[in-house]
Amino acid sequence: MLRVAIIGAGTIVGQHIEAIAQIDRLITVAVADVRKERAQEVANRYGVKAYTDYKVMLDKEKVDIAIVALPHFLHKEVSIYCANMKCHILMEKPMALDVEECEEMILSAQRNHIQLMVGLTQHYFKENRKAKELIRQGDMGELVMINDARHQNYFVDTRPEWFFHKSQAGGGILTNLGAHSVDKIQWLLDCRVRKVSAHLSHHGNRGDIEGSGSVYLVTESGIPATIVQSGYEGVPRHETHLIFTKGMLLLETGRGLWISEKGSYKEVPIQETSGPYILQLLDLLDAIDGVRPLECSGEYAKTVNSVIEGIYRSHELGTEVVI
Ligand SMILES: NC(=O)c1ccc[n+]([C@@H]2O[C@H](COP(=O)([O-])OP(=O)(O)OC[C@H]3O[C@@H](n4cnc5c(N)ncnc54)[C@H](O)[C@@H]3O)[C@@H](O)[C@H]2O)c1
C-alpha cells in the first residue's frame, strides 16, 4: 500500500481523495493546509489526519506520494521539498510560474530519483481519448486546424484571491485554463507548438491578470490552432472544433464528442472509463513501477509552460514568438 498525502486542501482536494479511494494500492493518510479549520474539515470528512505544516506532515507520515494542490507560486518550493524527502509527486497544473522554475523542479526530481507528474487532466477524459483515436485512424482525411474556445466568468466572488495576482498565479485565464487548452492541442496532435501570436485584455474587476485572450498557434508539423478564452460575463462555452479535409469533430471535454455526417453533427458513442483523476494516478503508479514512462512528466509539462510564456511575450511585443 502506498501512502499519499495532499498539500493544499482547497477546491480541488476532494477530487484527488475520492480518486485515491478507488485505487486498491493507494491510501490517503493526511492533508495539510495553512488554514487550520479547512484542513480539519477535509480531514474529518475523509477520515484522514490534518496538519497545518506540510513539512511536519511529510516528516511524520512516511509519505510515498505527495499531491500538491497549492497556489501556483508555491509549486516550485514545495516540489523541491517533496523531492528531497524522496516522495513521488503529483503536481497540479500549471507546473510552475515559469519555465525556469520548471527546470529547477525537474532537476531536483532527477537528483532524488522520484517521479514528478503534472496533473494535465486533458489526457484522461474519455471523449478526448476518443477524439485522439479518430485523428490517428485518419478516416476524416488530413487535419487542417483546431479551434479551441472557452468562455467562463473568471472574476466570480468564489474564486480564491491569489488567482487574480500575476505574482501568485503566473497569469489569468490563459495560465489557468490556457494550460489545459495548450496541453489538449499538443497531446491530440502528438506535436509541440512552435509559434504563438497573442492579444490579451485586462478588464477584470480584481487584481492584475488578463481576462481574455485570442491566440494563434502553429505546431511543429505546421498545423494552425486557435485558443480563444474570455473570463468576462456571458454564456459559458467550452468547445474544441477539429477540422479535417473530409469532415469535422466537435469535442466538448467532460460532455461528449460529435462527428460531422451529411452536413450535421452526430454524437460519437464512447465506452465508459474511470474518471480522469483515477486514470492519472494509475499512470503515476505505472511510472513508479517502471512499467512505462510518464506521459505528463515534468519535461512535457514544461513545454506547456513555455507556450504560456510565449503567449504573454507575444502580447507584450506585439509580434509572433517562436517557442
Ligand atoms: N486539473 C484541474 O482541472 C484543476 C482544477 C482546479 C484547480 N487546479 C489546480 O489545483 C491547484 C489548487 O487550486 P485550488 O482551486 O484547489 O486552489 P485553492 O485556493 O482552493 O486551494 C489552495 C489551498 O492551499 C492552501 N495553502 C496556501 N499556502 C499553503 C501552504 N504553504 N501550505 C499548505 N497549504 C497552503 C490554501 O489555504 C488553500 O486551501 C492549482 O494549481 C490549480 O490550478 C486544477
mmCIF file of N, CA and C and ligand atoms in Angstrom, residues 6-13 15-16 32-36 38-39 51-55 68-75 77-78 91-95 119-122 125 150 154 158-163 175-177 180 277 280, ligand 1:
data_model
loop_
_atom_site.group_PDB
_atom_site.id
_atom_site.type_symbol
_atom_site.label_atom_id
_atom_site.label_comp_id
_atom_site.label_asym_id
_atom_site.label_seq_id
_atom_site.Cartn_x
_atom_site.Cartn_y
_atom_site.Cartn_z
ATOM 1 N N ILE A 6 -1.839 14.982 0.853
ATOM 2 C CA ILE A 6 -2.196 16.087 -0.046
ATOM 3 C C ILE A 6 -1.836 17.414 0.598
ATOM 4 N N ILE A 7 -1.138 18.240 -0.157
ATOM 5 C CA ILE A 7 -0.696 19.546 0.344
ATOM 6 C C ILE A 7 -1.567 20.596 -0.333
ATOM 7 N N GLY A 8 -2.414 21.234 0.461
ATOM 8 C CA GLY A 8 -3.388 22.189 -0.072
ATOM 9 C C GLY A 8 -4.768 21.547 -0.079
ATOM 10 N N ALA A 9 -5.615 21.977 0.877
ATOM 11 C CA ALA A 9 -6.948 21.365 0.995
ATOM 12 C C ALA A 9 -8.008 22.339 0.489
ATOM 13 N N GLY A 10 -7.789 22.858 -0.726
ATOM 14 C CA GLY A 10 -8.725 23.833 -1.292
ATOM 15 C C GLY A 10 -9.788 23.183 -2.155
ATOM 16 N N THR A 11 -10.160 23.880 -3.219
ATOM 17 C CA THR A 11 -11.289 23.480 -4.072
ATOM 18 C C THR A 11 -11.113 22.075 -4.657
ATOM 19 N N ILE A 12 -9.889 21.743 -5.052
ATOM 20 C CA ILE A 12 -9.686 20.538 -5.865
ATOM 21 C C ILE A 12 -9.380 19.291 -5.028
ATOM 22 N N VAL A 13 -9.187 19.464 -3.716
ATOM 23 C CA VAL A 13 -8.692 18.354 -2.894
ATOM 24 C C VAL A 13 -9.613 17.124 -2.924
ATOM 25 N N GLN A 15 -11.485 15.890 -5.252
ATOM 26 C CA GLN A 15 -11.332 15.073 -6.468
ATOM 27 C C GLN A 15 -10.190 14.076 -6.290
ATOM 28 N N HIS A 16 -9.094 14.542 -5.690
ATOM 29 C CA HIS A 16 -7.934 13.661 -5.502
ATOM 30 C C HIS A 16 -8.239 12.574 -4.469
ATOM 31 N N ALA A 32 -2.599 18.677 4.403
ATOM 32 C CA ALA A 32 -2.012 19.840 5.074
ATOM 33 C C ALA A 32 -2.549 21.110 4.434
ATOM 34 N N ASP A 33 -2.929 22.052 5.272
ATOM 35 C CA ASP A 33 -3.353 23.359 4.763
ATOM 36 C C ASP A 33 -3.056 24.384 5.843
ATOM 37 N N VAL A 34 -2.564 25.546 5.421
ATOM 38 C CA VAL A 34 -2.268 26.603 6.402
ATOM 39 C C VAL A 34 -3.544 27.093 7.090
ATOM 40 N N ARG A 35 -4.688 26.889 6.444
ATOM 41 C CA ARG A 35 -5.963 27.229 7.092
ATOM 42 C C ARG A 35 -6.382 26.019 7.939
ATOM 43 N N LYS A 36 -6.196 26.141 9.261
ATOM 44 C CA LYS A 36 -6.374 25.006 10.167
ATOM 45 C C LYS A 36 -7.790 24.408 10.086
ATOM 46 N N ARG A 38 -9.951 24.540 7.695
ATOM 47 C CA ARG A 38 -10.186 23.891 6.404
ATOM 48 C C ARG A 38 -9.512 22.505 6.380
ATOM 49 N N ALA A 39 -8.270 22.443 6.871
ATOM 50 C CA ALA A 39 -7.567 21.148 6.905
ATOM 51 C C ALA A 39 -8.360 20.165 7.761
ATOM 52 N N TYR A 51 -2.949 18.514 9.096
ATOM 53 C CA TYR A 51 -1.751 19.250 9.509
ATOM 54 C C TYR A 51 -1.862 20.681 8.978
ATOM 55 N N THR A 52 -1.169 21.614 9.643
ATOM 56 C CA THR A 52 -1.090 22.977 9.100
ATOM 57 C C THR A 52 0.274 23.205 8.446
ATOM 58 N N ASP A 53 1.235 22.338 8.730
ATOM 59 C CA ASP A 53 2.580 22.498 8.179
ATOM 60 C C ASP A 53 2.915 21.230 7.370
ATOM 61 N N TYR A 54 3.063 21.401 6.069
ATOM 62 C CA TYR A 54 3.277 20.207 5.224
ATOM 63 C C TYR A 54 4.603 19.525 5.528
ATOM 64 N N LYS A 55 5.573 20.305 6.015
ATOM 65 C CA LYS A 55 6.884 19.698 6.312
ATOM 66 C C LYS A 55 6.758 18.735 7.500
ATOM 67 N N VAL A 68 0.305 17.857 -4.756
ATOM 68 C CA VAL A 68 0.459 19.283 -4.423
ATOM 69 C C VAL A 68 -0.635 20.078 -5.138
ATOM 70 N N ALA A 69 -1.539 20.644 -4.342
ATOM 71 C CA ALA A 69 -2.679 21.407 -4.901
ATOM 72 C C ALA A 69 -2.684 22.782 -4.243
ATOM 73 N N LEU A 70 -1.670 23.557 -4.588
ATOM 74 C CA LEU A 70 -1.416 24.851 -3.944
ATOM 75 C C LEU A 70 -1.476 25.986 -4.959
ATOM 76 N N PRO A 71 -1.576 27.238 -4.479
ATOM 77 C CA PRO A 71 -1.398 28.380 -5.388
ATOM 78 C C PRO A 71 -0.095 28.218 -6.177
ATOM 79 N N HIS A 72 -0.107 28.693 -7.440
ATOM 80 C CA HIS A 72 0.988 28.377 -8.368
ATOM 81 C C HIS A 72 2.363 28.846 -7.888
ATOM 82 N N PHE A 73 2.433 29.956 -7.160
ATOM 83 C CA PHE A 73 3.744 30.477 -6.752
ATOM 84 C C PHE A 73 4.430 29.574 -5.725
ATOM 85 N N LEU A 74 3.678 28.619 -5.154
ATOM 86 C CA LEU A 74 4.278 27.699 -4.178
ATOM 87 C C LEU A 74 4.696 26.367 -4.791
ATOM 88 N N HIS A 75 4.352 26.143 -6.065
ATOM 89 C CA HIS A 75 4.611 24.825 -6.662
ATOM 90 C C HIS A 75 6.094 24.456 -6.630
ATOM 91 N N GLU A 77 8.788 25.579 -4.763
ATOM 92 C CA GLU A 77 9.471 25.303 -3.482
ATOM 93 C C GLU A 77 8.936 24.024 -2.838
ATOM 94 N N VAL A 78 7.637 23.769 -2.963
ATOM 95 C CA VAL A 78 7.068 22.568 -2.331
ATOM 96 C C VAL A 78 7.497 21.317 -3.104
ATOM 97 N N MET A 91 1.918 16.957 -9.144
ATOM 98 C CA MET A 91 1.822 18.414 -9.026
ATOM 99 C C MET A 91 0.631 18.901 -9.842
ATOM 100 N N GLU A 92 -0.222 19.696 -9.236
ATOM 101 C CA GLU A 92 -1.330 20.268 -10.021
ATOM 102 C C GLU A 92 -0.789 21.176 -11.126
ATOM 103 N N LYS A 93 -1.573 21.336 -12.189
ATOM 104 C CA LYS A 93 -1.192 22.238 -13.285
ATOM 105 C C LYS A 93 -1.459 23.668 -12.864
ATOM 106 N N PRO A 94 -0.918 24.683 -13.504
ATOM 107 C CA PRO A 94 0.259 24.599 -14.350
ATOM 108 C C PRO A 94 1.459 24.252 -13.467
ATOM 109 N N MET A 95 2.492 23.663 -14.099
ATOM 110 C CA MET A 95 3.592 23.115 -13.308
ATOM 111 C C MET A 95 4.198 24.156 -12.363
ATOM 112 N N GLY A 119 -0.501 17.305 -13.216
ATOM 113 C CA GLY A 119 -1.908 16.922 -13.407
ATOM 114 C C GLY A 119 -2.556 17.561 -14.620
ATOM 115 N N LEU A 120 -2.088 17.161 -15.796
ATOM 116 C CA LEU A 120 -2.671 17.662 -17.048
ATOM 117 C C LEU A 120 -3.805 16.714 -17.425
ATOM 118 N N THR A 121 -4.973 16.982 -16.852
ATOM 119 C CA THR A 121 -6.063 16.015 -16.866
ATOM 120 C C THR A 121 -6.701 15.801 -18.244
ATOM 121 N N GLN A 122 -6.381 16.680 -19.213
ATOM 122 C CA GLN A 122 -6.989 16.526 -20.545
ATOM 123 C C GLN A 122 -6.689 15.150 -21.156
ATOM 124 N N PHE A 125 -9.658 12.367 -20.142
ATOM 125 C CA PHE A 125 -11.106 12.426 -20.387
ATOM 126 C C PHE A 125 -11.452 11.491 -21.539
ATOM 127 N N ARG A 150 -13.152 28.817 -25.099
ATOM 128 C CA ARG A 150 -13.637 28.635 -23.732
ATOM 129 C C ARG A 150 -14.075 29.974 -23.163
ATOM 130 N N TYR A 154 -14.670 34.432 -15.074
ATOM 131 C CA TYR A 154 -13.475 34.121 -14.280
ATOM 132 C C TYR A 154 -13.443 34.932 -12.985
ATOM 133 N N THR A 158 -16.386 33.624 -5.681
ATOM 134 C CA THR A 158 -15.944 32.373 -5.032
ATOM 135 C C THR A 158 -14.501 32.005 -5.397
ATOM 136 N N ARG A 159 -13.906 32.661 -6.407
ATOM 137 C CA ARG A 159 -12.529 32.313 -6.785
ATOM 138 C C ARG A 159 -11.549 32.855 -5.741
ATOM 139 N N PRO A 160 -10.665 32.006 -5.187
ATOM 140 C CA PRO A 160 -9.707 32.495 -4.191
ATOM 141 C C PRO A 160 -8.865 33.660 -4.728
ATOM 142 N N GLU A 161 -8.536 34.617 -3.848
ATOM 143 C CA GLU A 161 -7.898 35.884 -4.233
ATOM 144 C C GLU A 161 -6.575 35.696 -5.005
ATOM 145 N N TRP A 162 -5.779 34.689 -4.626
ATOM 146 C CA TRP A 162 -4.449 34.554 -5.243
ATOM 147 C C TRP A 162 -4.528 34.379 -6.758
ATOM 148 N N PHE A 163 -5.641 33.815 -7.277
ATOM 149 C CA PHE A 163 -5.797 33.603 -8.720
ATOM 150 C C PHE A 163 -5.748 34.921 -9.516
ATOM 151 N N THR A 175 -3.297 31.364 -18.247
ATOM 152 C CA THR A 175 -2.415 30.483 -17.484
ATOM 153 C C THR A 175 -3.224 29.320 -16.935
ATOM 154 N N ASN A 176 -4.343 29.655 -16.339
ATOM 155 C CA ASN A 176 -5.084 28.664 -15.573
ATOM 156 C C ASN A 176 -5.856 27.700 -16.479
ATOM 157 N N LEU A 177 -6.703 28.250 -17.353
ATOM 158 C CA LEU A 177 -7.457 27.388 -18.273
ATOM 159 C C LEU A 177 -6.672 27.183 -19.570
ATOM 160 N N HIS A 180 -4.676 24.006 -19.944
ATOM 161 C CA HIS A 180 -5.435 22.844 -20.436
ATOM 162 C C HIS A 180 -5.569 22.889 -21.966
ATOM 163 N N TYR A 277 -9.217 11.747 -12.753
ATOM 164 C CA TYR A 277 -8.333 11.801 -11.571
ATOM 165 C C TYR A 277 -7.863 10.404 -11.163
ATOM 166 N N GLN A 280 -5.141 9.365 -14.032
ATOM 167 C CA GLN A 280 -3.813 9.992 -13.912
ATOM 168 C C GLN A 280 -3.004 9.327 -12.787
HETATM 169 N N1 LIG B 1 -6.832 19.905 -13.058
HETATM 170 C C1 LIG B 1 -7.799 20.791 -12.930
HETATM 171 O O1 LIG B 1 -8.709 20.834 -13.735
HETATM 172 C C2 LIG B 1 -7.755 21.768 -11.776
HETATM 173 C C3 LIG B 1 -8.935 22.291 -11.266
HETATM 174 C C4 LIG B 1 -8.853 23.188 -10.189
HETATM 175 C C5 LIG B 1 -7.616 23.555 -9.677
HETATM 176 N N2 LIG B 1 -6.485 23.046 -10.232
HETATM 177 C C6 LIG B 1 -5.147 23.445 -9.732
HETATM 178 O O2 LIG B 1 -5.017 22.978 -8.389
HETATM 179 C C7 LIG B 1 -4.220 23.890 -7.637
HETATM 180 C C8 LIG B 1 -5.022 24.376 -6.442
HETATM 181 O O3 LIG B 1 -6.182 25.033 -6.907
HETATM 182 P P1 LIG B 1 -7.486 25.214 -5.980
HETATM 183 O O4 LIG B 1 -8.563 25.700 -6.894
HETATM 184 O O5 LIG B 1 -7.718 23.994 -5.153
HETATM 185 O O6 LIG B 1 -6.975 26.440 -5.075
HETATM 186 P P2 LIG B 1 -7.455 26.850 -3.605
HETATM 187 O O7 LIG B 1 -7.033 28.238 -3.369
HETATM 188 O O8 LIG B 1 -8.909 26.488 -3.437
HETATM 189 O O9 LIG B 1 -6.614 25.858 -2.680
HETATM 190 C C9 LIG B 1 -5.271 26.065 -2.334
HETATM 191 C C10 LIG B 1 -5.125 25.740 -0.858
HETATM 192 O O10 LIG B 1 -3.744 25.840 -0.495
HETATM 193 C C11 LIG B 1 -3.702 26.341 0.833
HETATM 194 N N3 LIG B 1 -2.338 26.839 1.092
HETATM 195 C C12 LIG B 1 -1.786 28.025 0.730
HETATM 196 N N4 LIG B 1 -0.496 28.075 1.142
HETATM 197 C C13 LIG B 1 -0.224 26.887 1.743
HETATM 198 C C14 LIG B 1 0.937 26.320 2.341
HETATM 199 N N5 LIG B 1 2.099 26.978 2.405
HETATM 200 N N6 LIG B 1 0.844 25.076 2.882
HETATM 201 C C15 LIG B 1 -0.321 24.391 2.844
HETATM 202 N N7 LIG B 1 -1.456 24.881 2.292
HETATM 203 C C16 LIG B 1 -1.404 26.110 1.742
HETATM 204 C C17 LIG B 1 -4.783 27.396 0.861
HETATM 205 O O11 LIG B 1 -5.170 27.712 2.196
HETATM 206 C C18 LIG B 1 -5.890 26.712 0.057
HETATM 207 O O12 LIG B 1 -6.793 25.982 0.867
HETATM 208 C C19 LIG B 1 -3.815 24.985 -8.627
HETATM 209 O O13 LIG B 1 -2.598 24.627 -9.207
HETATM 210 C C20 LIG B 1 -4.933 24.942 -9.661
HETATM 211 O O14 LIG B 1 -4.559 25.478 -10.928
HETATM 212 C C21 LIG B 1 -6.533 22.148 -11.244
#
